[in-house]
């Protein structure tokens, strides 16, 4: 796995969302069904047309606000106006661990997430920041049916007084 740390201001995404539950197994069925339902629609074409900012691509965004408000968005990072039928989500400024798999083998989101917790976090003095997670897929693809390009996970220093050395 490859890991890059960067600091980013507010990420504004615009897209369509579906509700999730706290049951991981249920969500692993709901999310692919959501992608299948949205791919090829006018809303999906609108989302692709909005992609103009980093993270660049079609985004799958998992947002957990509380037990009653868990959502998955298919979206794009943009400053453009919100088209009718789409919604805006503002993701707070954060330090991000941008992960990607081996360039010769595609990785799943679950593999990238597992790598964050088993490889990256234990060796860095950082912790998971519990902000929305971002999956990045190429614009010319079928979302979850296309290998994930990278995943963005918000992280924070365990020791608040730690001064980051290589955060760009």
Tab-separated table of N, CA and C in Angstrom:
chain	number	residue	atom	x	y	z
A	1	UNK	N	0.837	-1.181	0.000
A	1	UNK	CA	0.000	0.000	0.000
A	1	UNK	C	0.882	1.244	0.000
A	2	UNK	N	0.370	2.270	-0.608
A	2	UNK	CA	1.061	3.561	-0.610
A	2	UNK	C	0.213	4.553	0.177
A	3	UNK	N	0.895	5.384	0.966
A	3	UNK	CA	0.210	6.365	1.814
A	3	UNK	C	0.837	7.729	1.582
A	4	UNK	N	-0.017	8.736	1.444
A	4	UNK	CA	0.439	10.120	1.327
A	4	UNK	C	-0.393	10.954	2.291
A	5	UNK	N	0.267	11.861	3.005
A	5	UNK	CA	-0.436	12.730	3.943
A	5	UNK	C	-0.548	14.118	3.330
A	6	UNK	N	-1.746	14.709	3.414
A	6	UNK	CA	-1.923	16.081	2.940
A	6	UNK	C	-2.970	16.771	3.816
A	7	UNK	N	-2.823	18.077	3.921
A	7	UNK	CA	-3.814	18.876	4.641
A	7	UNK	C	-4.677	19.550	3.589
A	8	UNK	N	-5.966	19.535	3.806
A	8	UNK	CA	-6.896	20.091	2.828
A	8	UNK	C	-7.982	20.867	3.554
A	9	UNK	N	-8.339	21.996	2.976
A	9	UNK	CA	-9.448	22.778	3.512
A	9	UNK	C	-10.757	22.030	3.322
A	10	UNK	N	-11.841	22.708	3.513
A	10	UNK	CA	-13.167	22.108	3.365
A	10	UNK	C	-13.292	21.481	1.974
A	11	UNK	N	-13.787	20.252	1.946
A	11	UNK	CA	-14.077	19.587	0.675
A	11	UNK	C	-15.588	19.646	0.486
A	12	UNK	N	-16.007	20.284	-0.587
A	12	UNK	CA	-17.433	20.398	-0.893
A	12	UNK	C	-17.756	19.386	-1.988
A	13	UNK	N	-18.662	18.465	-1.674
A	13	UNK	CA	-19.089	17.492	-2.671
A	13	UNK	C	-20.567	17.694	-2.966
A	14	UNK	N	-20.930	17.377	-4.201
A	14	UNK	CA	-22.317	17.473	-4.637
A	14	UNK	C	-22.666	16.143	-5.295
A	15	UNK	N	-23.801	15.587	-4.888
A	15	UNK	CA	-24.206	14.312	-5.457
A	15	UNK	C	-25.552	13.861	-4.936
A	16	UNK	N	-25.721	12.564	-4.940
A	16	UNK	CA	-26.969	11.954	-4.492
A	16	UNK	C	-26.621	10.991	-3.362
A	17	UNK	N	-27.521	10.865	-2.390
A	17	UNK	CA	-27.209	10.018	-1.234
A	17	UNK	C	-28.280	8.963	-1.027
A	18	UNK	N	-27.876	7.938	-0.276
A	18	UNK	CA	-28.804	6.898	0.156
A	18	UNK	C	-28.539	6.638	1.637
A	19	UNK	N	-29.570	6.337	2.416
A	19	UNK	CA	-29.348	6.065	3.838
A	19	UNK	C	-28.711	4.692	4.055
A	20	UNK	N	-27.900	4.605	5.090
A	20	UNK	CA	-27.283	3.348	5.511
A	20	UNK	C	-27.691	3.056	6.946
A	21	UNK	N	-27.232	1.927	7.456
A	21	UNK	CA	-27.488	1.551	8.842
A	21	UNK	C	-26.148	1.295	9.527
A	22	UNK	N	-26.179	0.943	10.785
A	22	UNK	CA	-24.952	0.581	11.487
A	22	UNK	C	-24.539	-0.861	11.191
A	23	UNK	N	-25.342	-1.589	10.441
A	23	UNK	CA	-25.052	-2.989	10.105
A	23	UNK	C	-24.191	-3.057	8.846
A	24	UNK	N	-22.904	-3.332	9.030
A	24	UNK	CA	-21.946	-3.358	7.924
A	24	UNK	C	-22.383	-4.298	6.797
A	25	UNK	N	-22.864	-5.486	7.143
A	25	UNK	CA	-23.262	-6.463	6.132
A	25	UNK	C	-24.408	-5.926	5.272
A	26	UNK	N	-25.376	-5.247	5.888
A	26	UNK	CA	-26.484	-4.646	5.132
A	26	UNK	C	-25.956	-3.597	4.159
A	27	UNK	N	-25.031	-2.775	4.636
A	27	UNK	CA	-24.489	-1.702	3.802
A	27	UNK	C	-23.690	-2.252	2.628
A	28	UNK	N	-23.035	-3.402	2.825
A	28	UNK	CA	-22.256	-4.007	1.742
A	28	UNK	C	-23.162	-4.547	0.634
A	29	UNK	N	-24.449	-4.661	0.904
A	29	UNK	CA	-25.434	-4.999	-0.122
A	29	UNK	C	-26.029	-3.717	-0.693
A	30	UNK	N	-26.382	-2.775	0.169
A	30	UNK	CA	-27.041	-1.540	-0.264
A	30	UNK	C	-26.167	-0.669	-1.172
A	31	UNK	N	-24.880	-0.551	-0.843
A	31	UNK	CA	-24.011	0.366	-1.601
A	31	UNK	C	-23.843	-0.093	-3.056
A	32	UNK	N	-23.501	-1.356	-3.332
A	32	UNK	CA	-23.411	-1.761	-4.741
A	32	UNK	C	-24.747	-1.632	-5.487
A	33	UNK	N	-25.868	-1.886	-4.795
A	33	UNK	CA	-27.182	-1.710	-5.425
A	33	UNK	C	-27.417	-0.240	-5.769
A	34	UNK	N	-26.984	0.660	-4.895
A	34	UNK	CA	-27.114	2.096	-5.133
A	34	UNK	C	-26.319	2.497	-6.376
A	35	UNK	N	-25.063	2.050	-6.458
A	35	UNK	CA	-24.252	2.338	-7.649
A	35	UNK	C	-24.947	1.823	-8.904
A	36	UNK	N	-25.430	0.601	-8.853
A	36	UNK	CA	-26.074	-0.013	-10.020
A	36	UNK	C	-27.288	0.801	-10.460
A	37	UNK	N	-28.038	1.313	-9.499
A	37	UNK	CA	-29.235	2.100	-9.792
A	37	UNK	C	-28.883	3.469	-10.393
A	38	UNK	N	-27.733	4.045	-9.995
A	38	UNK	CA	-27.382	5.407	-10.403
A	38	UNK	C	-26.575	5.448	-11.702
A	39	UNK	N	-25.700	4.478	-11.935
A	39	UNK	CA	-24.860	4.455	-13.146
A	39	UNK	C	-25.747	4.556	-14.383
A	40	UNK	N	-25.357	5.424	-15.298
A	40	UNK	CA	-26.087	5.562	-16.557
A	40	UNK	C	-27.261	6.517	-16.507
A	41	UNK	N	-27.573	7.068	-15.321
A	41	UNK	CA	-28.690	8.005	-15.224
A	41	UNK	C	-28.227	9.437	-15.521
A	42	UNK	N	-29.178	10.314	-15.724
A	42	UNK	CA	-28.859	11.731	-15.931
A	42	UNK	C	-28.178	12.307	-14.693
A	43	UNK	N	-28.590	11.885	-13.507
A	43	UNK	CA	-27.938	12.371	-12.284
A	43	UNK	C	-26.467	11.975	-12.258
A	44	UNK	N	-26.136	10.760	-12.677
A	44	UNK	CA	-24.741	10.328	-12.707
A	44	UNK	C	-23.945	11.170	-13.698
A	45	UNK	N	-24.519	11.447	-14.874
A	45	UNK	CA	-23.835	12.302	-15.857
A	45	UNK	C	-23.608	13.700	-15.284
A	46	UNK	N	-24.597	14.219	-14.553
A	46	UNK	CA	-24.427	15.533	-13.920
A	46	UNK	C	-23.284	15.508	-12.904
A	47	UNK	N	-23.233	14.471	-12.087
A	47	UNK	CA	-22.180	14.342	-11.076
A	47	UNK	C	-20.808	14.311	-11.762
A	48	UNK	N	-20.673	13.510	-12.803
A	48	UNK	CA	-19.393	13.431	-13.525
A	48	UNK	C	-19.003	14.791	-14.091
A	49	UNK	N	-19.983	15.550	-14.561
A	49	UNK	CA	-19.719	16.873	-15.120
A	49	UNK	C	-19.317	17.900	-14.075
A	50	UNK	N	-19.587	17.630	-12.811
A	50	UNK	CA	-19.239	18.557	-11.735
A	50	UNK	C	-17.799	18.390	-11.248
A	51	UNK	N	-17.194	17.234	-11.500
A	51	UNK	CA	-15.871	16.922	-10.949
A	51	UNK	C	-14.830	17.903	-11.473
A	52	UNK	N	-14.357	18.777	-10.571
A	52	UNK	CA	-13.383	19.793	-10.993
A	52	UNK	C	-12.322	20.046	-9.931
A	53	UNK	N	-12.427	19.376	-8.801
A	53	UNK	CA	-11.498	19.625	-7.708
A	53	UNK	C	-11.005	18.314	-7.123
A	54	UNK	N	-9.946	18.422	-6.354
A	54	UNK	CA	-9.399	17.263	-5.661
A	54	UNK	C	-10.252	16.942	-4.438
A	55	UNK	N	-10.555	15.690	-4.174
A	55	UNK	CA	-10.185	14.509	-4.917
A	55	UNK	C	-10.965	14.412	-6.230
A	56	UNK	N	-10.223	14.270	-7.326
A	56	UNK	CA	-10.798	14.331	-8.659
A	56	UNK	C	-11.265	12.964	-9.126
A	57	UNK	N	-12.532	12.868	-9.460
A	57	UNK	CA	-13.119	11.634	-9.958
A	57	UNK	C	-14.550	11.526	-9.481
A	58	UNK	N	-15.111	10.349	-9.626
A	58	UNK	CA	-16.431	10.060	-9.063
A	58	UNK	C	-16.169	9.529	-7.660
A	59	UNK	N	-16.832	10.123	-6.686
A	59	UNK	CA	-16.557	9.813	-5.290
A	59	UNK	C	-17.669	8.980	-4.664
A	60	UNK	N	-17.266	8.030	-3.864
A	60	UNK	CA	-18.176	7.330	-2.979
A	60	UNK	C	-17.843	7.820	-1.577
A	61	UNK	N	-18.773	8.492	-0.928
A	61	UNK	CA	-18.498	9.127	0.365
A	61	UNK	C	-19.390	8.504	1.435
A	62	UNK	N	-18.748	7.932	2.451
A	62	UNK	CA	-19.478	7.361	3.589
A	62	UNK	C	-19.470	8.379	4.713
A	63	UNK	N	-20.653	8.824	5.127
A	63	UNK	CA	-20.765	9.874	6.145
A	63	UNK	C	-21.621	9.377	7.313
A	64	UNK	N	-20.995	9.296	8.497
A	64	UNK	CA	-21.673	8.851	9.715
A	64	UNK	C	-21.784	10.064	10.641
A	65	UNK	N	-23.019	10.564	10.798
A	65	UNK	CA	-23.250	11.718	11.668
A	65	UNK	C	-23.680	11.271	13.061
A	66	UNK	N	-24.580	10.302	13.111
A	66	UNK	CA	-25.016	9.659	14.350
A	66	UNK	C	-25.760	8.397	13.929
A	67	UNK	N	-26.250	7.629	14.887
A	67	UNK	CA	-26.846	6.329	14.558
A	67	UNK	C	-28.063	6.426	13.631
A	68	UNK	N	-28.735	7.561	13.616
A	68	UNK	CA	-29.914	7.746	12.770
A	68	UNK	C	-29.596	8.450	11.457
A	69	UNK	N	-28.380	8.931	11.308
A	69	UNK	CA	-28.006	9.706	10.123
A	69	UNK	C	-26.672	9.201	9.569
A	70	UNK	N	-26.775	8.111	8.811
A	70	UNK	CA	-25.626	7.500	8.146
A	70	UNK	C	-25.978	7.471	6.663
A	71	UNK	N	-25.092	8.027	5.831
A	71	UNK	CA	-25.394	8.132	4.408
A	71	UNK	C	-24.194	7.735	3.562
A	72	UNK	N	-24.493	7.310	2.358
A	72	UNK	CA	-23.478	7.069	1.340
A	72	UNK	C	-23.831	7.947	0.151
A	73	UNK	N	-22.863	8.731	-0.291
A	73	UNK	CA	-23.057	9.643	-1.418
A	73	UNK	C	-22.289	9.147	-2.630
A	74	UNK	N	-22.867	9.285	-3.792
A	74	UNK	CA	-22.137	9.234	-5.058
A	74	UNK	C	-22.067	10.691	-5.468
A	75	UNK	N	-20.847	11.218	-5.576
A	75	UNK	CA	-20.699	12.675	-5.670
A	75	UNK	C	-19.431	13.048	-6.425
A	76	UNK	N	-19.217	14.361	-6.515
A	76	UNK	CA	-18.000	14.930	-7.090
A	76	UNK	C	-17.612	16.147	-6.264
A	77	UNK	N	-16.304	16.400	-6.153
A	77	UNK	CA	-15.815	17.594	-5.464
A	77	UNK	C	-15.917	18.765	-6.441
A	78	UNK	N	-16.583	19.840	-6.007
A	78	UNK	CA	-16.876	20.932	-6.929
A	78	UNK	C	-17.178	22.227	-6.187
A	79	UNK	N	-17.066	23.326	-6.900
A	79	UNK	CA	-17.546	24.624	-6.422
A	79	UNK	C	-18.735	25.089	-7.254
A	80	UNK	N	-19.188	24.275	-8.185
A	80	UNK	CA	-20.304	24.640	-9.051
A	80	UNK	C	-21.617	24.615	-8.257
A	81	UNK	N	-22.637	25.325	-8.759
A	81	UNK	CA	-23.944	25.298	-8.086
A	81	UNK	C	-24.514	23.880	-8.032
A	82	UNK	N	-25.372	23.656	-7.046
A	82	UNK	CA	-25.992	22.340	-6.861
A	82	UNK	C	-27.174	22.206	-7.825
A	83	UNK	N	-27.102	21.266	-8.778
A	83	UNK	CA	-28.235	21.060	-9.680
A	83	UNK	C	-29.458	20.511	-8.932
A	84	UNK	N	-30.628	20.769	-9.481
A	84	UNK	CA	-31.854	20.222	-8.903
A	84	UNK	C	-31.736	18.702	-8.775
A	85	UNK	N	-32.184	18.178	-7.640
A	85	UNK	CA	-32.168	16.748	-7.407
A	85	UNK	C	-30.891	16.222	-6.783
A	86	UNK	N	-29.864	17.075	-6.664
A	86	UNK	CA	-28.614	16.677	-6.028
A	86	UNK	C	-28.467	17.414	-4.703
A	87	UNK	N	-27.546	16.950	-3.865
A	87	UNK	CA	-27.338	17.540	-2.541
A	87	UNK	C	-25.879	17.872	-2.320
A	88	UNK	N	-25.648	18.788	-1.404
A	88	UNK	CA	-24.296	19.225	-1.048
A	88	UNK	C	-23.902	18.629	0.299
A	89	UNK	N	-22.638	18.256	0.417
A	89	UNK	CA	-22.065	17.832	1.695
A	89	UNK	C	-20.745	18.567	1.856
A	90	UNK	N	-20.576	19.228	2.996
A	90	UNK	CA	-19.321	19.911	3.309
A	90	UNK	C	-18.541	19.057	4.295
A	91	UNK	N	-17.337	18.673	3.892
A	91	UNK	CA	-16.462	17.860	4.741
A	91	UNK	C	-15.434	18.808	5.342
A	92	UNK	N	-15.323	18.874	6.666
A	92	UNK	CA	-14.444	19.860	7.310
A	92	UNK	C	-12.970	19.718	6.911
A	93	UNK	N	-12.258	20.817	7.102
A	93	UNK	CA	-10.808	20.824	6.898
A	93	UNK	C	-10.193	19.696	7.711
A	94	UNK	N	-9.192	19.039	7.143
A	94	UNK	CA	-8.598	17.900	7.842
A	94	UNK	C	-7.219	17.588	7.273
A	95	UNK	N	-6.514	16.749	8.008
A	95	UNK	CA	-5.319	16.098	7.493
A	95	UNK	C	-5.812	14.765	6.942
A	96	UNK	N	-5.396	14.426	5.728
A	96	UNK	CA	-5.883	13.238	5.056
A	96	UNK	C	-4.755	12.252	4.802
A	97	UNK	N	-5.042	11.004	5.012
A	97	UNK	CA	-4.163	9.922	4.576
A	97	UNK	C	-4.784	9.422	3.272
A	98	UNK	N	-4.092	9.684	2.167
A	98	UNK	CA	-4.561	9.246	0.854
A	98	UNK	C	-3.875	7.918	0.562
A	99	UNK	N	-4.658	6.871	0.452
A	99	UNK	CA	-4.104	5.534	0.279
A	99	UNK	C	-4.406	5.017	-1.119
A	100	UNK	N	-3.483	4.250	-1.627
A	100	UNK	CA	-3.704	3.568	-2.900
A	100	UNK	C	-3.008	2.218	-2.823
A	101	UNK	N	-3.489	1.309	-3.618
A	101	UNK	CA	-2.931	-0.035	-3.592
A	101	UNK	C	-1.723	-0.154	-4.495
A	102	UNK	N	-1.309	-1.344	-4.673
A	102	UNK	CA	-0.219	-1.687	-5.576
A	102	UNK	C	-0.631	-1.304	-7.004
A	103	UNK	N	0.233	-0.625	-7.758
A	103	UNK	CA	-0.152	-0.223	-9.122
A	103	UNK	C	-0.396	-1.401	-10.062
A	104	UNK	N	0.057	-2.601	-9.690
A	104	UNK	CA	-0.095	-3.772	-10.549
A	104	UNK	C	-1.276	-4.660	-10.156
A	105	UNK	N	-1.944	-4.294	-9.066
A	105	UNK	CA	-3.086	-5.082	-8.607
A	105	UNK	C	-4.094	-4.125	-7.993
A	106	UNK	N	-5.337	-4.201	-8.434
A	106	UNK	CA	-6.342	-3.302	-7.869
A	106	UNK	C	-6.667	-3.718	-6.438
A	107	UNK	N	-6.970	-2.725	-5.620
A	107	UNK	CA	-7.326	-2.963	-4.220
A	107	UNK	C	-8.789	-2.595	-4.018
A	108	UNK	N	-9.397	-3.181	-3.020
A	108	UNK	CA	-10.762	-2.821	-2.662
A	108	UNK	C	-10.716	-1.748	-1.578
A	109	UNK	N	-11.828	-1.068	-1.375
A	109	UNK	CA	-11.913	-0.084	-0.307
A	109	UNK	C	-11.626	-0.741	1.035
A	110	UNK	N	-12.159	-1.944	1.240
A	110	UNK	CA	-11.944	-2.646	2.508
A	110	UNK	C	-10.464	-2.922	2.746
A	111	UNK	N	-9.715	-3.293	1.686
A	111	UNK	CA	-8.276	-3.527	1.824
A	111	UNK	C	-7.539	-2.239	2.184
A	112	UNK	N	-7.924	-1.131	1.555
A	112	UNK	CA	-7.288	0.152	1.856
A	112	UNK	C	-7.604	0.586	3.290
A	113	UNK	N	-8.848	0.379	3.726
A	113	UNK	CA	-9.255	0.730	5.083
A	113	UNK	C	-8.500	-0.124	6.103
A	114	UNK	N	-8.397	-1.414	5.822
A	114	UNK	CA	-7.667	-2.326	6.706
A	114	UNK	C	-6.190	-1.910	6.786
A	115	UNK	N	-5.597	-1.550	5.637
A	115	UNK	CA	-4.204	-1.093	5.619
A	115	UNK	C	-4.002	0.147	6.460
A	116	UNK	N	-4.976	1.059	6.437
A	116	UNK	CA	-4.898	2.267	7.255
A	116	UNK	C	-4.773	1.892	8.728
A	117	UNK	N	-5.624	0.969	9.186
A	117	UNK	CA	-5.653	0.617	10.606
A	117	UNK	C	-4.539	-0.340	11.034
A	118	UNK	N	-4.117	-1.221	10.131
A	118	UNK	CA	-3.126	-2.220	10.520
A	118	UNK	C	-1.684	-1.816	10.192
A	119	UNK	N	-1.500	-0.977	9.170
A	119	UNK	CA	-0.150	-0.583	8.769
A	119	UNK	C	0.155	0.869	9.108
A	120	UNK	N	-0.666	1.771	8.593
A	120	UNK	CA	-0.350	3.189	8.671
A	120	UNK	C	-0.479	3.767	10.081
A	121	UNK	N	-1.656	3.677	10.664
A	121	UNK	CA	-1.887	4.325	11.965
A	121	UNK	C	-0.950	3.825	13.061
A	122	UNK	N	-0.715	2.524	13.210
A	122	UNK	CA	0.168	2.069	14.294
A	122	UNK	C	1.606	2.582	14.180
A	123	UNK	N	2.019	2.979	12.983
A	123	UNK	CA	3.421	3.372	12.797
A	123	UNK	C	3.631	4.891	12.713
A	124	UNK	N	2.575	5.698	12.936
A	124	UNK	CA	2.710	7.133	12.656
A	124	UNK	C	2.435	8.079	13.821
A	125	UNK	N	1.842	7.619	14.905
A	125	UNK	CA	1.432	8.560	15.950
A	125	UNK	C	0.157	9.300	15.575
A	126	UNK	N	-0.593	8.748	14.625
A	126	UNK	CA	-1.846	9.362	14.197
A	126	UNK	C	-2.997	8.426	14.524
A	127	UNK	N	-4.201	8.980	14.492
A	127	UNK	CA	-5.414	8.226	14.761
A	127	UNK	C	-6.450	8.584	13.704
A	128	UNK	N	-7.467	7.763	13.576
A	128	UNK	CA	-8.576	7.990	12.656
A	128	UNK	C	-9.400	9.167	13.174
A	129	UNK	N	-9.738	10.116	12.301
A	129	UNK	CA	-10.417	11.343	12.736
A	129	UNK	C	-11.938	11.262	12.671
A	130	UNK	N	-12.491	10.163	12.205
A	130	UNK	CA	-13.943	9.955	12.185
A	130	UNK	C	-14.701	11.024	11.406
A	131	UNK	N	-14.164	11.392	10.251
A	131	UNK	CA	-14.878	12.236	9.287
A	131	UNK	C	-15.305	11.327	8.139
A	132	UNK	N	-16.092	11.840	7.187
A	132	UNK	CA	-16.474	10.983	6.062
A	132	UNK	C	-15.255	10.387	5.346
A	133	UNK	N	-15.377	9.132	4.931
A	133	UNK	CA	-14.356	8.463	4.126
A	133	UNK	C	-14.699	8.681	2.658
A	134	UNK	N	-13.661	8.813	1.832
A	134	UNK	CA	-13.870	9.120	0.419
A	134	UNK	C	-13.199	8.058	-0.448
A	135	UNK	N	-13.988	7.400	-1.273
A	135	UNK	CA	-13.474	6.485	-2.297
A	135	UNK	C	-13.385	7.283	-3.590
A	136	UNK	N	-12.292	7.149	-4.335
A	136	UNK	CA	-12.128	7.892	-5.584
A	136	UNK	C	-12.051	6.906	-6.743
A	137	UNK	N	-13.004	7.053	-7.685
A	137	UNK	CA	-13.059	6.212	-8.871
A	137	UNK	C	-12.827	7.076	-10.106
A	138	UNK	N	-12.283	6.506	-11.182
A	138	UNK	CA	-12.083	7.277	-12.412
A	138	UNK	C	-13.420	7.763	-12.974
A	139	UNK	N	-13.394	8.913	-13.647
A	139	UNK	CA	-14.616	9.437	-14.254
A	139	UNK	C	-15.136	8.515	-15.352
A	140	UNK	N	-14.253	7.899	-16.079
A	140	UNK	CA	-14.665	7.004	-17.166
A	140	UNK	C	-14.670	5.574	-16.639
A	141	UNK	N	-15.723	5.244	-15.946
A	141	UNK	CA	-15.827	3.913	-15.368
A	141	UNK	C	-17.239	3.677	-14.901
A	142	UNK	N	-17.381	2.674	-14.081
A	142	UNK	CA	-18.707	2.326	-13.582
A	142	UNK	C	-18.744	2.362	-12.064
A	143	UNK	N	-18.050	3.353	-11.494
A	143	UNK	CA	-18.071	3.476	-10.047
A	143	UNK	C	-17.485	2.257	-9.396
A	144	UNK	N	-18.227	1.635	-8.490
A	144	UNK	CA	-17.727	0.475	-7.759
A	144	UNK	C	-17.347	-0.684	-8.671
A	145	UNK	N	-17.848	-0.692	-9.916
A	145	UNK	CA	-17.483	-1.734	-10.864
A	145	UNK	C	-16.104	-1.510	-11.473
A	146	UNK	N	-15.512	-0.352	-11.217
A	146	UNK	CA	-14.185	0.008	-11.695
A	146	UNK	C	-13.236	-0.057	-10.505
A	147	UNK	N	-11.999	-0.528	-10.707
A	147	UNK	CA	-11.079	-0.554	-9.564
A	147	UNK	C	-10.915	0.833	-8.930
A	148	UNK	N	-10.913	0.858	-7.607
A	148	UNK	CA	-10.760	2.099	-6.861
A	148	UNK	C	-9.378	2.684	-7.151
A	149	UNK	N	-9.308	3.993	-7.350
A	149	UNK	CA	-8.032	4.649	-7.621
A	149	UNK	C	-7.309	4.972	-6.327
A	150	UNK	N	-8.051	5.504	-5.363
A	150	UNK	CA	-7.476	5.826	-4.054
A	150	UNK	C	-8.611	6.014	-3.059
A	151	UNK	N	-8.248	6.047	-1.779
A	151	UNK	CA	-9.219	6.320	-0.719
A	151	UNK	C	-8.616	7.386	0.188
A	152	UNK	N	-9.465	8.300	0.650
A	152	UNK	CA	-9.051	9.384	1.546
A	152	UNK	C	-9.671	9.137	2.915
A	153	UNK	N	-8.801	9.088	3.937
A	153	UNK	CA	-9.250	8.912	5.318
A	153	UNK	C	-8.721	10.090	6.132
A	154	UNK	N	-9.603	10.770	6.859
A	154	UNK	CA	-9.159	11.870	7.721
A	154	UNK	C	-8.446	11.287	8.932
A	155	UNK	N	-7.296	11.882	9.261
A	155	UNK	CA	-6.499	11.427	10.396
A	155	UNK	C	-6.147	12.621	11.273
A	156	UNK	N	-5.714	12.338	12.487
A	156	UNK	CA	-5.318	13.396	13.421
A	156	UNK	C	-4.148	12.894	14.246
A	157	UNK	N	-3.370	13.824	14.776
A	157	UNK	CA	-2.251	13.465	15.633
A	157	UNK	C	-2.790	13.013	16.981
A	158	UNK	N	-2.266	11.934	17.511
A	158	UNK	CA	-2.673	11.461	18.838
A	158	UNK	C	-2.260	12.492	19.877
A	159	UNK	N	-1.048	13.011	19.753
A	159	UNK	CA	-0.549	14.075	20.632
A	159	UNK	C	-0.820	15.398	19.932
A	160	UNK	N	-1.774	16.162	20.419
A	160	UNK	CA	-2.173	17.429	19.802
A	160	UNK	C	-1.016	18.406	19.623
A	161	UNK	N	0.052	18.267	20.446
A	161	UNK	CA	1.176	19.191	20.361
A	161	UNK	C	2.221	18.763	19.329
A	162	UNK	N	2.008	17.615	18.712
A	162	UNK	CA	2.957	17.105	17.706
A	162	UNK	C	2.944	18.034	16.495
A	163	UNK	N	4.108	18.369	16.013
A	163	UNK	CA	4.228	19.214	14.830
A	163	UNK	C	4.471	18.330	13.615
A	164	UNK	N	3.574	18.348	12.642
A	164	UNK	CA	3.765	17.511	11.466
A	164	UNK	C	5.000	17.960	10.682
A	165	UNK	N	5.793	17.003	10.219
A	165	UNK	CA	6.998	17.299	9.451
A	165	UNK	C	6.723	17.405	7.955
A	166	UNK	N	5.959	16.456	7.428
A	166	UNK	CA	5.793	16.384	5.973
A	166	UNK	C	4.347	16.436	5.550
A	167	UNK	N	3.586	17.323	6.088
A	167	UNK	CA	2.188	17.469	5.683
A	167	UNK	C	2.133	18.608	4.705
A	168	UNK	N	1.686	18.313	3.497
A	168	UNK	CA	1.636	19.355	2.459
A	168	UNK	C	0.242	19.921	2.316
